[in-house]
Amino acid sequence: MAQTTYESISTKQTLNRVKEERMPFDWSINPYRGCGHGCSFCYARAFQSFIGMGAEDEFQHHIFMKTNAAEALAKQLSDTAAKFGHDIEAMRRSIGQVTIGTATDPYQAIEGKAEITRECLKLLAKYRISTSITTRSPLVLRDMDILTRMEDVSVNISLNTLDADLIRKLEPASPHPASRLEAVWRLSSAGIRTGVFAAPVLPYLTDGEEGLRELLSRVKEHGASFAMISLLRLSRDVKKWYMETLKLHFPEVVPSYRELYRSGAYAEEQYIRSFKMMAARLLSEYGLGWTASRPSNPTTGSYDPATERRTSRLAEGIDSGHVAGAGSHALSGSAGYKEGEERGREAAPHHSIRQRKLPQPAAPVSAEDLKPEVEQLSFPF
């Protein structure tokens, strides 16, 4: 088994502007480069070429940690606040939405010790920034003390199948599907807007209607308020690694994949149309469709990273992107968290959920940690 190397690097800025106007968020944060989950189909593998590295096993076993990410973010947000005369509300409106985890998982295993994501999350909460988090990991539950105090936050749990054996073969170090469902339940019970990204759906492996129906049923049962379904996209670098993985574990589907993706990164158009119709119908049936926060015009559509095409927002949840935060549904402070847990126990699904032990934060967040400097100033008379 390959040994994983963790390399500390510095970043000049943690908050990165998303220049693509069709994306439904304004800024992204990725505390890590490379991902220990090792998903064979991950589109972020292609980003390795930007730093002269390969998209193959190196992606999983050489993780770059932006150890100064919180310090860089603190400076960015402080400088921005100063430009607005420390009017925090005006500042947050100007920034818009920040999404954590657009390239690699912000809650991959090393985060349990490094707490880089946690420190960045504190700052976003402090400046009341609208935040969306995308992860496969229940480690996000560790930061409930921060999430429940945020004014505008949503969490997207990635889960494309309930087949644990298939997940272990294609996502060798990612969390078990049951633990991800548990995370959905606990987040939702605490009043945090939570949904599931069934992405990417893998042709011939996880694209069957029966399997997707079961997934959406369980997701709904566990309190998810929305879901997104997106098909696999295979860029050249990712395709090479993914096809080798299929040859090892599912050789019978390799010829079908070669035919389906013969034209490039996207599946054959007729397959896409047929799948989208089924997915839209299922999302509507389970009441899990949702509308991305941007653009506001329902006729122009939103951006789907699975196809890199503009799609209609009337497609009831096929559109990809990140959802605006919990708003009035969010609970504030530890009292709100306890209230959410009590409500969750009363309305729990008929099956039991085993509470798994998670890493504990080095120090619980305090009220002062989440108070902007401008609110801590004293003015002597």
Coordinates of N, CA, C and O in Angstrom, one line a residue, residues 213-358:
R213 N -33.7 5.5 -7.0 CA -34.9 5.6 -6.3 C -34.7 5.3 -4.8 O -35.1 6.0 -3.9
E214 N -33.9 4.2 -4.5 CA -33.6 3.9 -3.2 C -32.8 5.0 -2.5 O -33.0 5.3 -1.3
L215 N -31.8 5.5 -3.2 CA -30.9 6.5 -2.7 C -31.8 7.8 -2.3 O -31.6 8.3 -1.2
L216 N -32.6 8.2 -3.2 CA -33.4 9.4 -2.9 C -34.4 9.2 -1.8 O -34.6 10.1 -1.0
S217 N -34.9 8.0 -1.7 CA -35.8 7.6 -0.6 C -35.1 7.7 0.7 O -35.6 8.3 1.7
R218 N -33.9 7.2 0.8 CA -33.1 7.2 2.1 C -32.7 8.7 2.4 O -32.7 9.1 3.6
V219 N -32.3 9.4 1.4 CA -31.9 10.8 1.5 C -33.1 11.6 2.1 O -32.9 12.4 3.1
K220 N -34.2 11.4 1.6 CA -35.4 12.1 2.0 C -35.7 11.7 3.5 O -36.1 12.6 4.3
E221 N -35.6 10.4 3.8 CA -35.9 9.9 5.1 C -35.0 10.5 6.1 O -35.4 10.7 7.3
H222 N -33.8 10.8 5.7 CA -32.8 11.4 6.6 C -32.8 12.9 6.7 O -31.9 13.5 7.3
G223 N -33.8 13.5 6.1 CA -34.0 14.9 6.4 C -33.4 15.9 5.3 O -33.4 17.1 5.5
A224 N -32.9 15.4 4.2 CA -32.3 16.3 3.2 C -33.4 17.1 2.6 O -34.5 16.7 2.4
S225 N -33.1 18.4 2.4 CA -34.1 19.3 1.8 C -33.9 19.5 0.3 O -34.8 20.1 -0.3
F226 N -32.9 19.0 -0.2 CA -32.7 19.0 -1.7 C -31.7 18.0 -2.1 O -31.0 17.3 -1.3
A227 N -31.7 17.7 -3.4 CA -30.7 16.8 -4.0 C -30.3 17.3 -5.4 O -31.1 18.0 -6.0
M228 N -29.2 16.9 -5.8 CA -28.7 17.2 -7.2 C -28.2 15.9 -7.8 O -27.6 15.1 -7.1
I229 N -28.5 15.7 -9.0 CA -28.1 14.5 -9.7 C -27.3 14.9 -10.9 O -27.8 15.7 -11.8
S230 N -26.1 14.4 -11.1 CA -25.2 14.9 -12.2 C -24.4 13.7 -12.7 O -23.9 12.9 -12.0
L231 N -24.3 13.6 -14.0 CA -23.6 12.5 -14.7 C -22.1 12.7 -14.7 O -21.6 13.8 -14.6
L232 N -21.4 11.6 -14.8 CA -20.0 11.5 -14.9 C -19.5 12.3 -16.1 O -19.9 12.1 -17.2
R233 N -18.5 13.1 -15.9 CA -17.7 13.7 -16.9 C -16.3 13.2 -16.9 O -15.7 13.1 -15.8
L234 N -15.7 12.9 -18.0 CA -14.4 12.3 -18.0 C -13.4 13.1 -18.9 O -13.4 12.9 -20.1
S235 N -12.7 14.0 -18.3 CA -11.6 14.7 -19.0 C -10.6 13.6 -19.4 O -10.5 12.5 -18.8
R236 N -9.7 14.0 -20.2 CA -8.7 13.1 -20.7 C -7.8 12.4 -19.6 O -7.7 11.2 -19.6
D237 N -7.3 13.3 -18.7 CA -6.5 12.8 -17.6 C -7.3 11.8 -16.7 O -6.8 10.8 -16.3
V238 N -8.5 12.2 -16.4 CA -9.3 11.5 -15.5 C -9.7 10.2 -16.1 O -9.8 9.1 -15.5
K239 N -10.1 10.2 -17.4 CA -10.5 9.0 -18.1 C -9.5 7.9 -18.1 O -9.9 6.7 -17.9
K240 N -8.2 8.2 -18.2 CA -7.2 7.2 -18.2 C -7.2 6.4 -16.9 O -7.2 5.2 -16.9
W241 N -7.2 7.2 -15.8 CA -7.1 6.5 -14.5 C -8.4 5.7 -14.2 O -8.4 4.6 -13.7
Y242 N -9.6 6.3 -14.5 CA -10.9 5.7 -14.3 C -11.0 4.4 -15.1 O -11.5 3.4 -14.5
M243 N -10.6 4.4 -16.3 CA -10.8 3.2 -17.1 C -9.9 2.1 -16.6 O -10.3 0.9 -16.7
E244 N -8.7 2.4 -16.1 CA -7.8 1.4 -15.6 C -8.5 0.8 -14.3 O -8.4 -0.4 -14.1
T245 N -9.2 1.7 -13.5 CA -9.9 1.2 -12.3 C -11.0 0.3 -12.7 O -11.2 -0.8 -12.1
L246 N -11.7 0.6 -13.8 CA -12.8 -0.2 -14.2 C -12.3 -1.6 -14.7 O -12.9 -2.6 -14.5
K247 N -11.2 -1.6 -15.4 CA -10.6 -2.8 -15.9 C -10.3 -3.8 -14.8 O -10.4 -5.0 -14.9
L248 N -9.9 -3.2 -13.6 CA -9.6 -4.0 -12.5 C -10.8 -4.6 -11.8 O -10.8 -5.7 -11.4
H249 N -11.8 -3.7 -11.6 CA -13.0 -4.1 -10.8 C -14.2 -4.5 -11.6 O -15.0 -5.3 -11.1
F250 N -14.4 -3.8 -12.7 CA -15.6 -4.0 -13.5 C -15.3 -4.1 -15.0 O -15.8 -3.3 -15.8
P251 N -14.5 -5.1 -15.3 CA -14.1 -5.2 -16.7 C -15.2 -5.4 -17.7 O -15.1 -5.0 -18.9
E252 N -16.3 -5.9 -17.3 CA -17.4 -6.2 -18.2 C -18.1 -4.9 -18.8 O -18.7 -4.9 -19.8
V253 N -17.9 -3.7 -18.1 CA -18.5 -2.5 -18.5 C -17.5 -1.6 -19.4 O -17.9 -0.6 -19.9
V254 N -16.3 -2.0 -19.5 CA -15.3 -1.2 -20.2 C -15.7 -1.0 -21.6 O -15.6 0.2 -22.1
P255 N -16.1 -2.0 -22.4 CA -16.4 -1.8 -23.8 C -17.6 -0.8 -23.9 O -17.6 0.1 -24.8
S256 N -18.6 -0.9 -23.0 CA -19.7 0.0 -23.0 C -19.3 1.5 -22.8 O -19.8 2.4 -23.4
Y257 N -18.3 1.6 -21.8 CA -17.8 3.0 -21.5 C -17.1 3.6 -22.7 O -17.2 4.8 -23.1
R258 N -16.3 2.8 -23.4 CA -15.5 3.2 -24.6 C -16.5 3.7 -25.6 O -16.2 4.7 -26.3
E259 N -17.6 3.1 -25.8 CA -18.6 3.5 -26.8 C -19.3 4.7 -26.3 O -19.5 5.6 -27.1
L260 N -19.7 4.7 -25.1 CA -20.5 5.9 -24.5 C -19.7 7.2 -24.5 O -20.3 8.2 -24.8
Y261 N -18.4 7.1 -24.2 CA -17.6 8.3 -24.2 C -16.6 8.4 -25.3 O -15.6 9.0 -25.2
R262 N -17.0 7.8 -26.4 CA -16.1 7.8 -27.6 C -15.8 9.2 -28.2 O -14.8 9.4 -28.8
S263 N -16.7 10.1 -27.9 CA -16.6 11.5 -28.5 C -15.8 12.4 -27.6 O -15.5 13.6 -28.0
G264 N -15.5 12.0 -26.4 CA -14.7 12.9 -25.5 C -15.1 12.8 -24.1 O -15.4 11.7 -23.5
A265 N -15.2 13.9 -23.4 CA -15.5 13.9 -21.9 C -16.9 13.6 -21.5 O -17.2 13.3 -20.4
Y266 N -17.8 13.8 -22.5 CA -19.3 13.7 -22.2 C -19.9 12.4 -22.8 O -19.4 11.9 -23.8
A267 N -20.9 11.9 -22.0 CA -21.6 10.7 -22.6 C -22.3 11.1 -23.8 O -22.5 12.2 -24.1
E268 N -22.7 10.0 -24.6 CA -23.5 10.2 -25.8 C -24.8 11.0 -25.5 O -25.4 10.8 -24.5
E269 N -25.1 11.9 -26.4 CA -26.2 12.9 -26.2 C -27.6 12.2 -25.9 O -28.3 12.6 -25.0
Q270 N -27.9 11.1 -26.6 CA -29.2 10.5 -26.4 C -29.2 9.9 -25.0 O -30.3 9.9 -24.3
Y271 N -28.1 9.3 -24.5 CA -28.1 8.8 -23.2 C -28.3 9.9 -22.1 O -29.0 9.7 -21.2
I272 N -27.6 11.0 -22.4 CA -27.8 12.1 -21.4 C -29.2 12.6 -21.4 O -29.8 12.8 -20.3
R273 N -29.9 12.7 -22.5 CA -31.3 13.2 -22.5 C -32.2 12.2 -21.8 O -33.0 12.6 -20.9
S274 N -32.0 11.0 -22.0 CA -32.8 9.9 -21.4 C -32.6 9.9 -19.9 O -33.6 9.9 -19.1
F275 N -31.3 10.0 -19.5 CA -31.0 10.0 -18.0 C -31.6 11.2 -17.3 O -32.1 11.2 -16.2
K276 N -31.5 12.4 -17.9 CA -31.9 13.6 -17.3 C -33.5 13.6 -17.1 O -34.0 14.1 -16.1
M277 N -34.2 13.0 -18.0 CA -35.6 12.9 -17.9 C -36.0 12.1 -16.7 O -36.8 12.4 -15.9
M278 N -35.3 10.9 -16.6 CA -35.5 10.0 -15.4 C -35.2 10.7 -14.1 O -35.9 10.7 -13.1
A279 N -34.0 11.4 -14.1 CA -33.6 12.0 -12.9 C -34.5 13.1 -12.4 O -34.8 13.3 -11.3
A280 N -35.0 14.0 -13.4 CA -35.9 15.0 -13.1 C -37.2 14.5 -12.5 O -37.8 15.0 -11.6
R281 N -37.6 13.4 -13.1 CA -38.9 12.8 -12.6 C -38.7 12.2 -11.2 O -39.6 12.4 -10.3
L282 N -37.6 11.6 -10.9 CA -37.4 11.1 -9.5 C -37.3 12.2 -8.5 O -37.8 12.1 -7.4
L283 N -36.5 13.3 -8.8 CA -36.4 14.4 -7.9 C -37.7 15.0 -7.6 O -38.0 15.4 -6.5
S284 N -38.6 15.1 -8.6 CA -39.9 15.7 -8.5 C -40.7 14.8 -7.6 O -41.5 15.2 -6.7
E285 N -40.6 13.5 -7.8 CA -41.4 12.5 -7.1 C -41.1 12.6 -5.6 O -42.0 12.5 -4.7
Y286 N -39.8 12.8 -5.3 CA -39.4 12.8 -3.9 C -39.4 14.2 -3.3 O -39.0 14.3 -2.1
G287 N -39.7 15.2 -4.0 CA -39.7 16.5 -3.5 C -38.4 17.1 -3.2 O -38.2 17.8 -2.2
L288 N -37.4 16.6 -3.9 CA -36.0 17.0 -3.6 C -35.4 18.0 -4.6 O -34.2 18.3 -4.5
G289 N -36.1 18.4 -5.6 CA -35.6 19.4 -6.5 C -35.3 20.7 -5.9 O -35.9 21.0 -4.8
W290 N -34.4 21.5 -6.4 CA -34.0 22.7 -5.8 C -33.6 23.7 -6.9 O -33.2 23.3 -8.0
T291 N -33.6 25.0 -6.6 CA -33.2 26.0 -7.6 C -31.9 26.6 -7.1 O -31.8 27.1 -6.0
A292 N -30.9 26.7 -7.9 CA -29.6 27.3 -7.6 C -29.9 28.8 -7.4 O -30.8 29.4 -7.9
S293 N -29.0 29.4 -6.6 CA -29.2 30.8 -6.2 C -28.8 31.8 -7.3 O -29.2 33.0 -7.2
R294 N -28.1 31.4 -8.3 CA -27.8 32.3 -9.4 C -27.7 31.5 -10.7 O -27.2 30.4 -10.6
P295 N -28.1 32.0 -11.8 CA -28.7 33.3 -12.1 C -30.1 33.3 -11.6 O -30.8 32.3 -11.5
S296 N -30.7 34.5 -11.5 CA -32.1 34.7 -11.0 C -33.1 34.5 -12.1 O -34.3 34.2 -11.8
N297 N -32.7 34.6 -13.4 CA -33.7 34.4 -14.5 C -33.9 33.0 -14.7 O -33.0 32.3 -15.2
P298 N -35.1 32.4 -14.5 CA -35.4 31.0 -14.6 C -35.3 30.5 -16.1 O -35.3 29.3 -16.3
T299 N -35.3 31.4 -17.0 CA -35.3 31.0 -18.4 C -33.9 30.8 -18.9 O -33.6 30.2 -20.0
T300 N -32.9 31.4 -18.2 CA -31.5 31.4 -18.8 C -30.7 30.2 -18.2 O -29.8 29.7 -18.9
G301 N -31.1 29.6 -17.1 CA -30.5 28.4 -16.6 C -29.3 28.6 -15.7 O -28.9 29.8 -15.4
S302 N -28.7 27.5 -15.3 CA -27.5 27.6 -14.4 C -26.5 26.6 -15.0 O -26.7 25.9 -15.9
Y303 N -25.3 26.6 -14.3 CA -24.2 25.9 -14.9 C -24.1 24.5 -14.3 O -24.2 24.3 -13.1
D304 N -23.9 23.5 -15.1 CA -23.8 22.1 -14.7 C -22.4 21.6 -14.9 O -22.0 21.5 -16.1
P305 N -21.6 21.4 -13.9 CA -20.2 21.1 -14.0 C -20.0 19.7 -14.7 O -19.0 19.3 -15.1
A306 N -21.1 18.9 -14.7 CA -21.0 17.6 -15.3 C -21.0 17.6 -16.8 O -20.5 16.8 -17.5
T307 N -21.5 18.7 -17.3 CA -21.6 18.8 -18.8 C -21.0 20.1 -19.3 O -20.8 20.3 -20.5
E308 N -20.7 21.0 -18.4 CA -20.2 22.4 -18.7 C -21.1 23.1 -19.7 O -20.7 23.7 -20.7
R309 N -22.4 22.9 -19.5 CA -23.4 23.5 -20.4 C -24.5 24.2 -19.6 O -24.8 23.8 -18.4
R310 N -25.1 25.2 -20.1 CA -26.1 25.9 -19.5 C -27.4 25.0 -19.6 O -27.7 24.6 -20.7
T311 N -28.1 24.8 -18.5 CA -29.3 24.0 -18.5 C -30.4 24.8 -17.8 O -30.2 25.7 -17.0
S312 N -31.6 24.4 -18.2 CA -32.8 25.1 -17.6 C -33.0 24.9 -16.2 O -32.9 23.8 -15.7
R313 N -33.3 26.0 -15.4 CA -33.6 25.8 -14.0 C -34.9 25.2 -13.8 O -35.3 24.9 -12.7
L314 N -35.7 25.0 -14.9 CA -37.0 24.4 -14.7 C -36.8 22.8 -14.7 O -37.8 22.1 -14.6
A315 N -35.6 22.4 -14.8 CA -35.3 20.9 -14.8 C -35.4 20.3 -13.5 O -35.0 19.1 -13.3
E316 N -35.9 21.0 -12.5 CA -36.2 20.5 -11.1 C -35.0 19.7 -10.5 O -35.1 18.5 -10.2
G317 N -33.9 20.4 -10.4 CA -32.8 19.8 -9.6 C -31.7 19.2 -10.4 O -30.7 18.7 -9.8
I318 N -31.8 19.1 -11.7 CA -30.7 18.6 -12.5 C -29.6 19.6 -12.5 O -28.4 19.2 -12.5
D319 N -29.9 20.9 -12.5 CA -28.9 21.9 -12.5 C -28.0 21.7 -11.3 O -28.4 21.5 -10.2
S320 N -26.7 21.9 -11.6 CA -25.7 21.7 -10.5 C -25.4 23.1 -10.0 O -25.7 24.1 -10.6
G321 N -24.7 23.1 -8.9 CA -24.3 24.4 -8.3 C -24.5 24.3 -6.8 O -24.8 23.2 -6.3
H322 N -24.4 25.3 -6.1 CA -24.5 25.3 -4.6 C -25.7 26.1 -4.2 O -26.0 27.2 -4.7
V323 N -26.3 25.7 -3.1 CA -27.5 26.3 -2.6 C -27.2 27.3 -1.6 O -26.3 27.2 -0.8
A324 N -28.1 28.4 -1.6 CA -27.9 29.4 -0.6 C -28.1 28.8 0.7 O -28.7 27.8 0.9
G325 N -27.7 29.5 1.8 CA -27.7 28.9 3.1 C -29.0 28.8 3.8 O -30.1 28.9 3.2
A326 N -28.9 28.4 5.1 CA -30.1 28.0 5.8 C -31.0 29.2 6.1 O -32.2 29.0 6.4
G327 N -30.5 30.4 6.1 CA -31.3 31.6 6.4 C -32.0 31.5 7.7 O -31.5 31.2 8.7
S328 N -33.4 31.7 7.6 CA -34.2 31.7 8.9 C -34.2 30.3 9.5 O -34.7 30.2 10.7
H329 N -33.8 29.3 8.8 CA -33.9 27.9 9.4 C -32.7 27.6 10.3 O -32.7 26.7 11.1
A330 N -31.7 28.4 10.2 CA -30.4 28.1 11.0 C -30.7 28.4 12.4 O -31.4 29.3 12.8
L331 N -30.1 27.5 13.3 CA -30.2 27.7 14.7 C -28.9 28.4 15.1 O -27.9 28.2 14.6
S332 N -29.0 29.3 16.1 CA -27.8 30.0 16.6 C -27.4 29.6 17.9 O -28.2 29.4 18.8
G333 N -26.1 29.5 18.1 CA -25.5 29.2 19.4 C -25.7 27.7 19.9 O -26.4 26.9 19.2
S334 N -25.1 27.4 21.0 CA -25.2 26.0 21.4 C -26.6 25.6 21.9 O -27.0 24.5 21.7
A335 N -27.4 26.6 22.3 CA -28.8 26.3 22.7 C -29.5 25.8 21.5 O -30.3 24.9 21.6
G336 N -29.3 26.5 20.4 CA -30.0 26.1 19.1 C -29.6 24.7 18.7 O -30.4 23.9 18.2
Y337 N -28.3 24.4 18.9 CA -27.9 23.0 18.5 C -28.5 22.0 19.3 O -29.0 21.0 18.8
K338 N -28.6 22.2 20.6 CA -29.3 21.2 21.5 C -30.8 21.1 21.2 O -31.3 20.0 21.2
E339 N -31.4 22.2 20.9 CA -32.8 22.2 20.5 C -33.0 21.4 19.2 O -33.9 20.6 19.1
G340 N -32.1 21.6 18.3 CA -32.1 20.8 17.0 C -32.0 19.3 17.3 O -32.7 18.5 16.6
E341 N -31.0 19.0 18.1 CA -30.8 17.5 18.4 C -32.1 16.9 19.1 O -32.4 15.8 18.8
E342 N -32.7 17.7 20.0 CA -33.9 17.2 20.7 C -35.0 16.9 19.7 O -35.7 15.9 19.7
R343 N -35.2 17.9 18.8 CA -36.2 17.8 17.8 C -35.9 16.6 16.8 O -36.8 15.9 16.4
G344 N -34.6 16.4 16.6 CA -34.2 15.3 15.7 C -34.5 14.0 16.3 O -34.9 13.1 15.6
R345 N -34.3 13.8 17.6 CA -34.5 12.6 18.3 C -36.0 12.2 18.2 O -36.4 11.1 18.1
E346 N -36.8 13.3 18.4 CA -38.3 13.1 18.4 C -38.8 12.6 17.0 O -39.7 11.8 16.9
A347 N -38.1 13.1 16.0 CA -38.6 12.8 14.6 C -37.7 11.9 13.8 O -37.7 11.8 12.6
A348 N -36.9 11.1 14.6 CA -35.9 10.3 13.9 C -36.5 9.2 13.0 O -37.7 8.8 13.3
P349 N -35.9 8.8 12.0 CA -36.3 7.7 11.1 C -36.6 6.5 11.9 O -36.0 6.3 13.0
H350 N -37.4 5.6 11.4 CA -37.8 4.4 12.1 C -36.6 3.5 12.4 O -36.6 2.7 13.4
H351 N -35.5 3.6 11.6 CA -34.3 2.8 11.9 C -33.4 3.6 12.8 O -33.4 4.8 12.8
S352 N -32.6 2.9 13.5 CA -31.6 3.6 14.4 C -30.4 4.0 13.7 O -30.0 3.4 12.7
I353 N -29.8 5.1 14.2 CA -28.6 5.6 13.6 C -27.5 5.5 14.7 O -27.7 6.1 15.8
R354 N -26.5 4.8 14.4 CA -25.4 4.6 15.4 C -24.5 5.9 15.4 O -24.0 6.3 14.4
Q355 N -24.3 6.5 16.6 CA -23.5 7.7 16.7 C -22.0 7.2 16.7 O -21.6 6.5 17.5
R356 N -21.3 7.7 15.7 CA -19.9 7.3 15.5 C -19.0 8.4 16.2 O -19.4 9.6 16.1
K357 N -17.9 8.0 16.7 CA -17.0 8.9 17.3 C -16.3 9.7 16.3 O -15.7 9.1 15.3
L358 N -16.3 11.0 16.4 CA -15.6 11.9 15.5 C -14.5 12.6 16.2 O -14.5 12.8 17.4

